[in-house]
C-alpha cells in the first residue's frame, strides 16, 4: 500500500523498525508468518475467535462517548481503515500488517489485576471496570519512535482514575503495566528469547497527569483487537512504544520498571521516551515524521509531541535523566 511506503530520502522501513538490529527477523517470519501460512483461512481456532469477535461487545452501549475537547488538535484524523490496519503489536508479528492475525486474541473474559504497593491488591473484570469509569472521547496524536504519526480519536478514561481506585501506598513511585502472556494465542510470544510479556511503566506523577489515558475504544466504538483491546494506554507526549496494549496487570512499585524494549536495547529505548525532535535515535533522525495516510507527507516533530504545556513540569529537576530516549 502506498500510504505505508517510505520514499525519497527516507530510510526503508526495515531500517527504522526498532527491532531491526537485534530482532531476528528471518527467524521471526518463519515463526509467525510460517504459522499463519500453515493454517487454512478458516482454521477452527480462527473460526471460533471470529464467532467471539462477532458477538456484540458487552460495553457497546457506552459508545460513542461524550467528547472532551480540553486538548485541541490541529490535524485531520487518520482514516479509520488506515489506523486499524497499520499497527505495531509484536505479539502477533514483527510487521505492520497484524490486524487479521490479532483477531485470535480472546478479549473476554478479561481480568485486570492490580497489586504491589497498594492498600489491598485486587482483580476486576474488564466490563465491571469500564462501567465504573467515566468514558469520554479524546483526539490525540500518536508519534511512533520509528518517525511516523497518526491522529486517533480514542475513547477511555484518565489513568488517574485507576490509580485512585487502586489506593497506592505513599511508598509507590512507579506504575508498571503488562500485556497478557499466552503463546498459544500470540505467535510472537513463541519466540521465547524475547522478554514477554510486553511491559511498560510510568512514574506515579506521570500516571496522574490528566493526559495519561486508558483506552477502551476508538472511532466511537469498542477498540479492535489490533489496537490493544480491551484496555490500552495512550500517553501522547511519549513515543508510541510506551502506549502498552491489551493490559492485564498493573503493579505499583518503588523500583523503576524495565520495559520490553529497554530490556532488548537499553541504548535505544529508555524509560522516559519523551518525544523530542532534537534528540535523534541512534540510527535515525527524530526531527520530522511521516503523517500516515497523507500520501507520504512529512511534518516537523514537536517537543513532547506538542503537549509540552501539559507535561513539561513533570520533568523539572530531572534534567540529568535521559528524558528523550
Ligand atoms: N503489547 C504491545 N503494546 C504495544 C506494542 C506492542 O508490540 N505490543 N507496540 C507499541 C508501539 S511501538 C506503538 S507505535 C503503538 C502502536 O499503536 P497502534 O497500532 O494502535 O497505532 O503500540 C504500542 N503498544
Ligand atoms: Mo512504535
XYZ file of C-alpha atoms and ligand atoms in Angstrom, residues 16 18 87-88 90 96 142-148 198 239-243 261 269, ligand 2:
22
model
C 13.753 2.239 11.158
C 13.244 -0.623 16.201
C -0.197 -1.425 13.627
C 2.659 -2.386 15.894
C 4.780 -7.675 18.187
C 2.612 -3.670 10.425
C 0.457 9.311 18.256
C 4.160 9.611 17.413
C 5.982 6.302 16.935
C 9.712 6.193 17.622
C 10.026 4.960 14.005
C 9.273 8.549 12.834
C 5.656 8.199 11.722
C 5.314 -6.625 26.949
C 6.934 7.662 21.817
C 4.278 5.146 20.845
C 6.009 2.129 22.350
C 5.131 3.432 25.832
C 1.421 3.000 24.985
C 12.215 -2.503 24.539
C 14.842 2.728 24.168
Mo 6.198 2.492 17.876
